[in-house]
């Protein structure tokens, strides 16, 4: 579903990604872990071209993102993204946040979009907040709305960029629970997170990144119980 | 010498008419300024170098030359090329509007830059084009941040509309000139004109403050 070949990314002279190659299968939940500055977020943001790779290739469902004839706006409709800082649209109500893209981008009729939005809000437990503005929501609620907003486009892949890092501890669970449900429903997910319990419970595969490369990858058991690389061991010993 | 404002009373309609005209010029110029300013402001941030260059040059030229000179070029200079003279009203509106565009462009650019970068990313990640993201997400938020400086721009333009006097257009300042000439008493008519301007600018500031309060209600 996602294929990454020899991906490099520099910001000026700073090399952030130094040759990443991997595949993500349909329905797989891949969790990226690693220290700050290891390139996890940059890698994730390359997958929907929020960052333009310096070299290498990304193929999403058979379409190369580096092919000039690829319509990136079309591809992005199939890739939902959830951000650390939610990035809800503050001038729109919760339900407008969710219906805007389906109506304007997909040309969905407003009634159907509303119905779908209410269904999604119900799913994330926020149906009563439909007409609120984002500013009146807690962090956990905002992030659940952001997930609903991304799901409203019926994406085939969901990217999560540290979705719980900006949350108060007591709100982390409500967001992770929504993500667990999503994984259980068979969504293909790539998740950058520091939540090791989530990685262990929900991840099909865990990738440990450091200094712009994938140091080690494997099942959660392999990575957390029997890490092979000394850097993986060192990282895990610090955080577990 | 004592001031005697009763001398302006017979001409008071002239002042009201002049004030209305000044207001009309300003309003139209602001609309033109906002349209041009939005395009140029966005153009200044374009990834396409020629677009960026043209827009930056426009802003530099407008802001680097006196409005009075620009107005004279429009009214007296252009006919040489066009072959006909623009009506005073049109010349004043165009000159002020095009001038305002240069200042509004900077206001628009500042407003857009003040919107969190994550907003554009969120919009694009949902499949919106750059234009859609600008229209539905960035500009509405930028506009809110632009309200106070745009209010200032309107006030500035209202005052600058007095320059239309130089091309002989009968707006508020011109009315005062006429009355001063007729009565041989300049102080009272000019003070009266100043009073009219002040009432309009202060009144306008109140309106802007009210709009700002309403818009910030959703924060």
Coordinates of C-alpha atoms in Angstrom, one line a residue:
Chain A
X1 CA 0.0 0.0 0.0
X2 CA 2.9 2.3 0.9
X3 CA 6.3 1.7 -0.5
X4 CA 9.3 3.9 0.3
X5 CA 12.5 3.6 -1.6
X6 CA 15.8 5.1 -0.4
X7 CA 14.2 8.3 0.9
X8 CA 16.5 11.3 1.7
X9 CA 15.5 14.7 3.1
X10 CA 17.8 17.6 3.9
X11 CA 16.9 21.0 5.3
X12 CA 19.7 23.1 3.9
X13 CA 22.8 21.3 5.0
X14 CA 21.1 19.3 7.7
X15 CA 20.4 15.8 6.6
X16 CA 17.3 14.6 8.4
X17 CA 16.5 11.4 6.5
X18 CA 19.4 9.3 5.2
X19 CA 18.0 6.6 3.1
X20 CA 14.8 5.1 4.3
X21 CA 13.3 2.1 2.6
X22 CA 10.2 0.2 3.9
X23 CA 6.8 -1.0 3.0
X24 CA 3.5 -0.8 4.7
X25 CA 0.9 -3.4 3.9
X26 CA -2.9 -2.8 3.8
X27 CA -4.4 -2.9 7.2
X28 CA -1.1 -2.8 9.0
X29 CA -0.4 -0.6 12.0
X30 CA 3.2 0.7 11.9
X31 CA 4.5 2.5 14.9
X32 CA 7.5 4.8 14.6
X33 CA 9.5 5.3 17.8
X34 CA 12.8 7.1 18.4
X35 CA 14.4 10.0 20.1
X36 CA 13.5 13.6 19.3
X37 CA 15.2 14.8 16.1
X38 CA 15.5 11.3 14.7
X39 CA 13.4 12.1 11.7
X40 CA 10.2 10.3 12.5
X41 CA 7.9 13.2 11.9
X42 CA 9.8 14.3 8.8
X43 CA 9.4 10.8 7.4
X44 CA 5.7 10.8 8.2
X45 CA 5.3 14.2 6.6
X46 CA 7.0 13.0 3.5
X47 CA 4.4 10.3 3.0
X48 CA 1.7 12.9 2.0
X49 CA 4.3 15.4 0.7
X50 CA 3.9 18.0 3.4
X51 CA 7.6 17.7 3.1
X52 CA 9.2 17.3 -0.3
X53 CA 11.8 14.5 -0.2
X54 CA 15.3 15.5 -1.5
X55 CA 15.6 12.2 -3.3
X56 CA 14.1 8.7 -3.3
X57 CA 10.7 7.6 -4.1
X58 CA 7.4 7.1 -2.4
X59 CA 4.7 4.9 -4.0
X60 CA 1.2 5.0 -2.6
X61 CA -1.1 2.4 -4.0
X62 CA 0.9 2.0 -7.1
X63 CA 1.3 5.8 -7.8
X64 CA 4.6 7.4 -7.4
X65 CA 4.5 10.7 -5.6
X66 CA 7.6 11.8 -7.5
X67 CA 5.9 11.3 -10.8
X68 CA 5.0 14.8 -12.1
X69 CA 1.7 13.6 -13.5
X70 CA 0.5 12.4 -10.1
X71 CA -2.2 14.7 -8.7
X72 CA -1.1 15.1 -5.1
X73 CA -4.4 16.7 -4.0
X74 CA -6.1 13.5 -5.2
X75 CA -3.7 11.2 -3.3
X76 CA -4.0 13.3 -0.1
X77 CA -7.7 12.6 -0.1
X78 CA -6.9 9.0 0.6
X79 CA -4.4 9.8 3.3
X80 CA -5.8 11.3 6.5
X81 CA -3.4 13.1 8.9
X82 CA -3.6 13.9 12.5
X83 CA -1.3 16.5 14.0
X84 CA 0.3 17.0 17.4
X85 CA -1.3 20.4 17.7
X86 CA -4.7 19.3 16.2
X87 CA -4.8 22.1 13.7
X88 CA -8.6 22.4 13.8
X89 CA -10.0 25.3 11.9
X90 CA -10.8 27.8 14.7
X91 CA -13.3 29.8 12.7
X92 CA -15.5 26.8 11.9
X93 CA -17.7 24.8 14.3
X94 CA -16.8 21.2 15.0
X95 CA -19.2 19.9 12.4
X96 CA -18.1 22.4 9.8
X97 CA -14.5 21.3 10.4
X98 CA -15.5 17.8 9.5
X99 CA -17.8 18.6 6.5
X100 CA -15.7 21.3 4.8
X101 CA -13.3 19.0 2.9
X102 CA -15.9 16.4 1.8
X103 CA -18.1 19.2 0.5
X104 CA -15.5 21.4 -1.1
X105 CA -12.9 18.8 -2.2
X106 CA -15.1 15.7 -3.0
X107 CA -18.2 17.6 -4.0
X108 CA -20.3 15.7 -1.5
X109 CA -23.7 17.2 -1.0
X110 CA -24.0 19.1 2.3
X111 CA -26.8 16.9 3.7
X112 CA -24.8 13.6 3.2
X113 CA -21.7 15.3 4.5
X114 CA -23.5 16.4 7.7
X115 CA -24.9 12.9 8.2
X116 CA -21.5 11.4 7.8
X117 CA -20.0 14.0 10.2
X118 CA -22.6 13.2 12.9
X119 CA -21.9 9.5 12.5
X120 CA -18.2 10.1 13.0
X121 CA -18.8 12.4 15.9
X122 CA -20.9 9.7 17.5
X123 CA -18.1 7.3 16.9
X124 CA -15.6 9.5 18.7
X125 CA -18.1 10.3 21.4
X126 CA -18.6 14.0 20.7
X127 CA -22.0 14.2 19.0
X128 CA -23.1 16.8 21.6
X129 CA -20.2 19.1 20.5
X130 CA -21.2 19.4 16.9
X131 CA -22.0 23.1 17.0
X132 CA -19.3 24.1 19.4
X133 CA -16.2 26.0 18.3
X134 CA -12.8 24.3 18.7
X135 CA -11.7 26.9 21.3
X136 CA -14.3 25.5 23.8
X137 CA -13.0 21.9 23.6
X138 CA -10.4 20.2 25.7
X139 CA -7.3 18.9 24.1
X140 CA -8.5 15.4 24.0
X141 CA -11.8 16.4 22.5
X142 CA -10.0 18.5 19.9
X143 CA -7.8 15.6 18.8
X144 CA -10.9 13.3 18.5
X145 CA -12.5 15.9 16.3
X146 CA -9.3 16.1 14.3
X147 CA -9.5 12.3 13.8
X148 CA -13.1 12.5 12.8
X149 CA -12.2 15.3 10.3
X150 CA -9.6 13.1 8.7
X151 CA -11.9 10.1 8.6
X152 CA -14.6 12.1 6.9
X153 CA -12.7 11.9 3.6
X154 CA -12.8 8.1 3.8
X155 CA -9.1 7.7 3.7
X156 CA -7.4 4.4 3.1
X157 CA -4.3 5.4 5.2
X158 CA -4.1 7.4 8.4
X159 CA -1.0 9.1 9.5
X160 CA -0.6 10.2 13.2
X161 CA 2.1 12.7 14.1
X162 CA 2.5 12.5 17.9
X163 CA -1.2 12.7 18.4
X164 CA -1.1 12.6 22.2
X165 CA 2.1 14.6 22.8
X166 CA 0.3 17.9 23.4
X167 CA -2.4 16.4 25.7
X168 CA -2.8 16.4 29.4
X169 CA -2.1 12.9 30.7
X170 CA -5.7 12.3 31.6
X171 CA -6.8 12.9 28.1
X172 CA -4.4 10.6 26.4
X173 CA -6.5 7.5 26.8
X174 CA -9.6 8.9 25.1
X175 CA -7.6 9.6 22.0
X176 CA -5.7 6.3 22.0
X177 CA -9.0 4.4 22.4
X178 CA -10.3 6.0 19.3
X179 CA -7.1 5.0 17.5
X180 CA -7.3 1.4 18.8
X181 CA -10.9 1.1 17.4
X182 CA -9.6 2.4 14.1
X183 CA -6.8 -0.2 14.0
X184 CA -9.3 -2.9 15.0
X185 CA -11.4 -1.9 12.0
X186 CA -8.5 -2.6 9.7
X187 CA -7.3 0.9 8.9
X188 CA -3.8 1.1 7.6
X189 CA -2.0 3.4 10.1
X190 CA 1.5 4.9 10.5
X191 CA 1.8 6.4 13.9
X192 CA 4.7 8.5 15.4
X193 CA 4.3 8.3 19.1
X194 CA 6.0 8.1 22.5
X195 CA 3.2 5.9 23.9
X196 CA 5.1 2.7 24.2
X197 CA 2.1 0.8 25.6
X198 CA 0.1 1.8 22.5
X199 CA 3.0 0.7 20.3
X200 CA 3.1 -2.7 22.0
X201 CA -0.7 -3.3 22.1
X202 CA -1.8 -2.0 18.8
X203 CA 1.3 -2.0 16.6
X204 CA 1.7 -4.8 14.1
X205 CA 5.2 -3.6 13.5
X206 CA 7.5 -1.2 15.4
X207 CA 10.2 0.8 13.7
X208 CA 13.0 2.4 15.8
X209 CA 14.5 5.4 14.0
X210 CA 17.6 7.3 15.0
X211 CA 19.6 9.9 13.1
X212 CA 17.6 9.6 10.0
X213 CA 17.6 5.9 9.4
X214 CA 15.6 2.9 10.5
X215 CA 17.9 1.2 13.1
X216 CA 15.7 -1.7 13.7
X217 CA 12.2 -2.9 13.0
X218 CA 10.1 -5.9 13.9
X219 CA 7.0 -7.0 15.8
X220 CA 6.4 -5.3 19.2
X221 CA 7.7 -8.4 21.0
X222 CA 10.9 -8.4 19.0
X223 CA 11.6 -4.7 19.5
X224 CA 10.5 -4.4 23.1
X225 CA 11.5 -7.8 24.5
X226 CA 14.5 -8.7 22.4
X227 CA 16.0 -5.6 20.8
X228 CA 19.1 -6.5 18.9
X229 CA 20.8 -3.1 18.2
X230 CA 22.6 -1.4 21.1
X231 CA 21.0 2.0 20.2
X232 CA 17.5 0.5 20.4
X233 CA 18.4 -1.1 23.8
X234 CA 19.7 2.2 25.1
X235 CA 16.7 4.1 24.0
X236 CA 14.3 1.6 25.4
X237 CA 16.2 1.4 28.7
X238 CA 15.7 5.2 29.1
X239 CA 12.0 5.3 28.5
X240 CA 10.7 2.0 29.8
Chain B
X1 CA -11.2 89.0 15.9
X2 CA -14.0 86.8 17.1
X3 CA -14.9 83.5 15.5
X4 CA -18.4 83.4 14.1
X5 CA -19.5 80.1 12.9
X6 CA -22.9 81.4 11.8
X7 CA -21.2 82.4 8.6
X8 CA -20.8 78.8 7.5
X9 CA -24.5 78.0 8.2
X10 CA -25.7 79.1 4.8
X11 CA -23.2 76.8 3.2
X12 CA -23.8 73.8 5.5
X13 CA -25.3 71.7 2.8
X14 CA -22.1 72.1 0.8
X15 CA -20.2 70.6 3.8
X16 CA -22.6 67.7 4.1
X17 CA -22.4 67.0 0.4
X18 CA -18.6 67.2 0.5
X19 CA -18.5 64.8 3.5
X20 CA -20.7 62.3 1.7
X21 CA -18.5 62.5 -1.4
X22 CA -15.3 62.1 0.7
X23 CA -16.9 59.1 2.2
X24 CA -17.9 57.7 -1.2
X25 CA -14.4 58.1 -2.6
X26 CA -12.9 56.5 0.5
X27 CA -15.3 53.5 0.4
X28 CA -14.8 52.8 -3.3
X29 CA -11.0 53.2 -2.9
X30 CA -10.9 50.9 0.1
X31 CA -12.8 48.2 -1.9
X32 CA -10.3 48.5 -4.8
X33 CA -7.5 48.6 -2.3
X34 CA -8.7 45.4 -0.6
X35 CA -9.0 43.6 -4.0
X36 CA -5.6 44.7 -5.3
X37 CA -4.0 44.3 -1.8
X38 CA -5.3 40.7 -1.4
X39 CA -3.9 39.7 -4.8
X40 CA -0.7 41.5 -4.4
X41 CA -0.2 40.4 -0.8
X42 CA -0.6 36.8 -1.8
X43 CA 1.5 37.4 -4.9
X44 CA 4.3 38.7 -2.8
X45 CA 4.5 35.2 -1.1
X46 CA 4.2 33.3 -4.4
X47 CA 6.6 30.6 -5.3
X48 CA 6.8 32.0 -8.8
X49 CA 9.6 34.5 -9.0
X50 CA 8.2 36.9 -11.7
X51 CA 4.9 37.2 -9.8
X52 CA 6.8 37.9 -6.5
X53 CA 8.9 40.5 -8.3
X54 CA 6.0 42.3 -9.9
X55 CA 4.1 42.4 -6.7
X56 CA 7.0 43.6 -4.6
X57 CA 7.8 46.3 -7.2
X58 CA 4.2 47.5 -7.1
X59 CA 4.3 47.8 -3.3
X60 CA 7.7 49.6 -3.4
X61 CA 6.6 52.1 -6.1
X62 CA 3.3 52.9 -4.4
X63 CA 4.7 53.3 -1.0
X64 CA 7.8 55.1 -2.2
X65 CA 6.1 57.9 -4.0
X66 CA 3.8 60.6 -2.7
X67 CA 0.0 60.0 -3.0
X68 CA -0.4 63.6 -4.3
X69 CA 2.0 62.9 -7.1
X70 CA 0.2 59.7 -8.0
X71 CA -3.1 61.6 -8.1
X72 CA -1.7 64.3 -10.4
X73 CA -0.3 61.6 -12.7
X74 CA -3.7 59.9 -12.9
X75 CA -5.6 63.1 -13.5
X76 CA -3.2 65.2 -15.5
X77 CA -0.7 62.7 -16.8
X78 CA -2.8 59.8 -18.0
X79 CA -4.9 61.8 -20.6
X80 CA -1.6 62.2 -22.6
X81 CA -1.6 58.5 -23.1
X82 CA -5.4 57.7 -23.0
X83 CA -6.4 60.6 -25.2
X84 CA -9.2 61.6 -22.8
X85 CA -9.4 62.9 -19.2
X86 CA -10.8 60.7 -16.5
X87 CA -13.6 62.3 -14.6
X88 CA -12.3 63.8 -11.3
X89 CA -14.3 61.3 -9.3
X90 CA -12.9 58.3 -11.2
X91 CA -9.4 59.6 -11.1
X92 CA -9.6 60.2 -7.3
X93 CA -11.1 56.8 -6.7
X94 CA -8.5 55.0 -8.9
X95 CA -5.5 56.8 -7.5
X96 CA -6.5 56.4 -3.9
X97 CA -7.6 52.7 -4.5
X98 CA -4.4 51.8 -6.3
X99 CA -2.4 53.6 -3.7
X100 CA -4.3 51.8 -0.9
X101 CA -3.6 48.5 -2.6
X102 CA 0.1 48.9 -1.9
X103 CA -0.5 49.4 1.8
X104 CA -3.3 46.7 2.1
X105 CA -0.9 44.2 0.4
X106 CA 1.4 44.5 3.4
X107 CA -1.5 44.2 5.7
X108 CA -2.8 41.1 3.9
X109 CA 0.7 39.6 3.9
X110 CA 1.1 40.2 7.6
X111 CA -2.3 38.8 8.3
X112 CA -1.6 35.6 6.4
X113 CA 1.8 35.1 8.0
X114 CA 0.1 35.5 11.4
X115 CA -2.1 32.4 10.7
X116 CA -0.5 29.3 12.2
X117 CA 1.4 27.2 9.7
X118 CA -0.5 24.1 10.8
X119 CA -3.7 25.5 9.3
X120 CA -2.4 25.3 5.8
X121 CA -0.9 21.9 6.4
X122 CA -4.2 20.6 7.8
X123 CA -6.1 22.0 4.9
X124 CA -3.7 20.5 2.3
X125 CA -3.6 17.2 4.1
X126 CA -7.4 16.9 3.5
X127 CA -6.8 17.2 -0.2
X128 CA -7.6 20.9 -0.6
X129 CA -5.7 22.8 -3.3
X130 CA -3.6 25.8 -2.3
X131 CA -6.4 28.1 -3.6
X132 CA -9.1 26.3 -1.6
X133 CA -7.0 26.3 1.5
X134 CA -6.4 30.0 1.1
X135 CA -10.1 30.8 0.5
X136 CA -11.7 28.6 3.1
X137 CA -9.1 28.4 5.8
X138 CA -6.3 31.0 5.7
X139 CA -7.9 34.2 4.4
X140 CA -10.9 34.1 6.8
X141 CA -8.6 33.8 9.7
X142 CA -6.1 36.3 8.3
X143 CA -8.9 38.8 7.7
X144 CA -9.8 38.8 11.3
X145 CA -6.2 39.8 12.2
X146 CA -6.4 42.4 9.4
X147 CA -9.4 44.2 10.8
X148 CA -7.5 46.7 13.0
X149 CA -4.9 47.7 10.5
X150 CA -7.5 47.9 7.7
X151 CA -9.5 50.2 9.9
X152 CA -6.5 52.5 10.2
X153 CA -6.1 52.3 6.4
X154 CA -9.7 53.4 6.0
X155 CA -9.2 56.4 8.3
X156 CA -6.0 57.3 6.5
X157 CA -7.7 57.2 3.1
X158 CA -10.6 59.2 4.3
X159 CA -8.2 62.0 5.3
X160 CA -6.2 61.6 2.2
X161 CA -9.3 62.0 0.1
X162 CA -8.9 65.7 0.8
X163 CA -6.1 65.6 -1.8
X164 CA -8.8 65.3 -4.5
X165 CA -9.1 69.1 -3.9
X166 CA -6.0 69.5 -6.0
X167 CA -7.8 68.2 -9.1
X168 CA -10.7 70.4 -8.4
X169 CA -13.1 67.8 -7.2
X170 CA -15.8 69.1 -4.9
X171 CA -15.3 67.0 -1.8
X172 CA -15.2 68.2 1.8
X173 CA -12.0 70.2 1.8
X174 CA -12.9 71.8 -1.5
X175 CA -16.2 72.9 0.1
X176 CA -14.3 74.7 2.9
X177 CA -12.1 76.4 0.3
X178 CA -15.2 77.7 -1.6
X179 CA -16.8 79.0 1.6
X180 CA -13.6 80.6 2.7
X181 CA -13.3 82.4 -0.7
X182 CA -16.9 83.5 -0.6
X183 CA -16.9 84.8 3.0
X184 CA -13.2 86.0 3.2
X185 CA -13.1 84.1 6.5
X186 CA -10.9 81.0 6.2
X187 CA -10.7 79.9 9.8
X188 CA -14.3 78.9 10.4
X189 CA -14.9 76.9 7.2
X190 CA -11.6 75.0 7.6
X191 CA -12.3 74.3 11.2
X192 CA -15.8 73.1 10.2
X193 CA -14.3 70.8 7.6
X194 CA -11.8 69.5 10.2
X195 CA -14.8 68.8 12.5
X196 CA -16.6 66.9 9.8
X197 CA -13.5 64.7 9.2
X198 CA -13.1 64.1 12.9
X199 CA -16.6 63.1 13.4
X200 CA -16.4 60.6 10.5
X201 CA -13.0 59.1 11.6
X202 CA -14.1 58.8 15.2
X203 CA -17.4 57.3 14.3
X204 CA -15.7 54.9 12.0
X205 CA -13.3 53.8 14.7
X206 CA -16.2 53.0 16.9
X207 CA -17.7 50.9 14.2
X208 CA -14.4 49.0 13.7
X209 CA -14.1 48.4 17.5
X210 CA -17.6 47.0 17.5
X211 CA -16.8 44.7 14.6
X212 CA -13.6 43.5 16.3
X213 CA -15.5 42.7 19.5
X214 CA -18.0 40.6 17.6
X215 CA -15.4 38.7 15.5
X216 CA -13.4 37.9 18.6
X217 CA -16.5 36.3 20.2
X218 CA -15.6 32.9 18.7
X219 CA -12.1 32.8 20.2

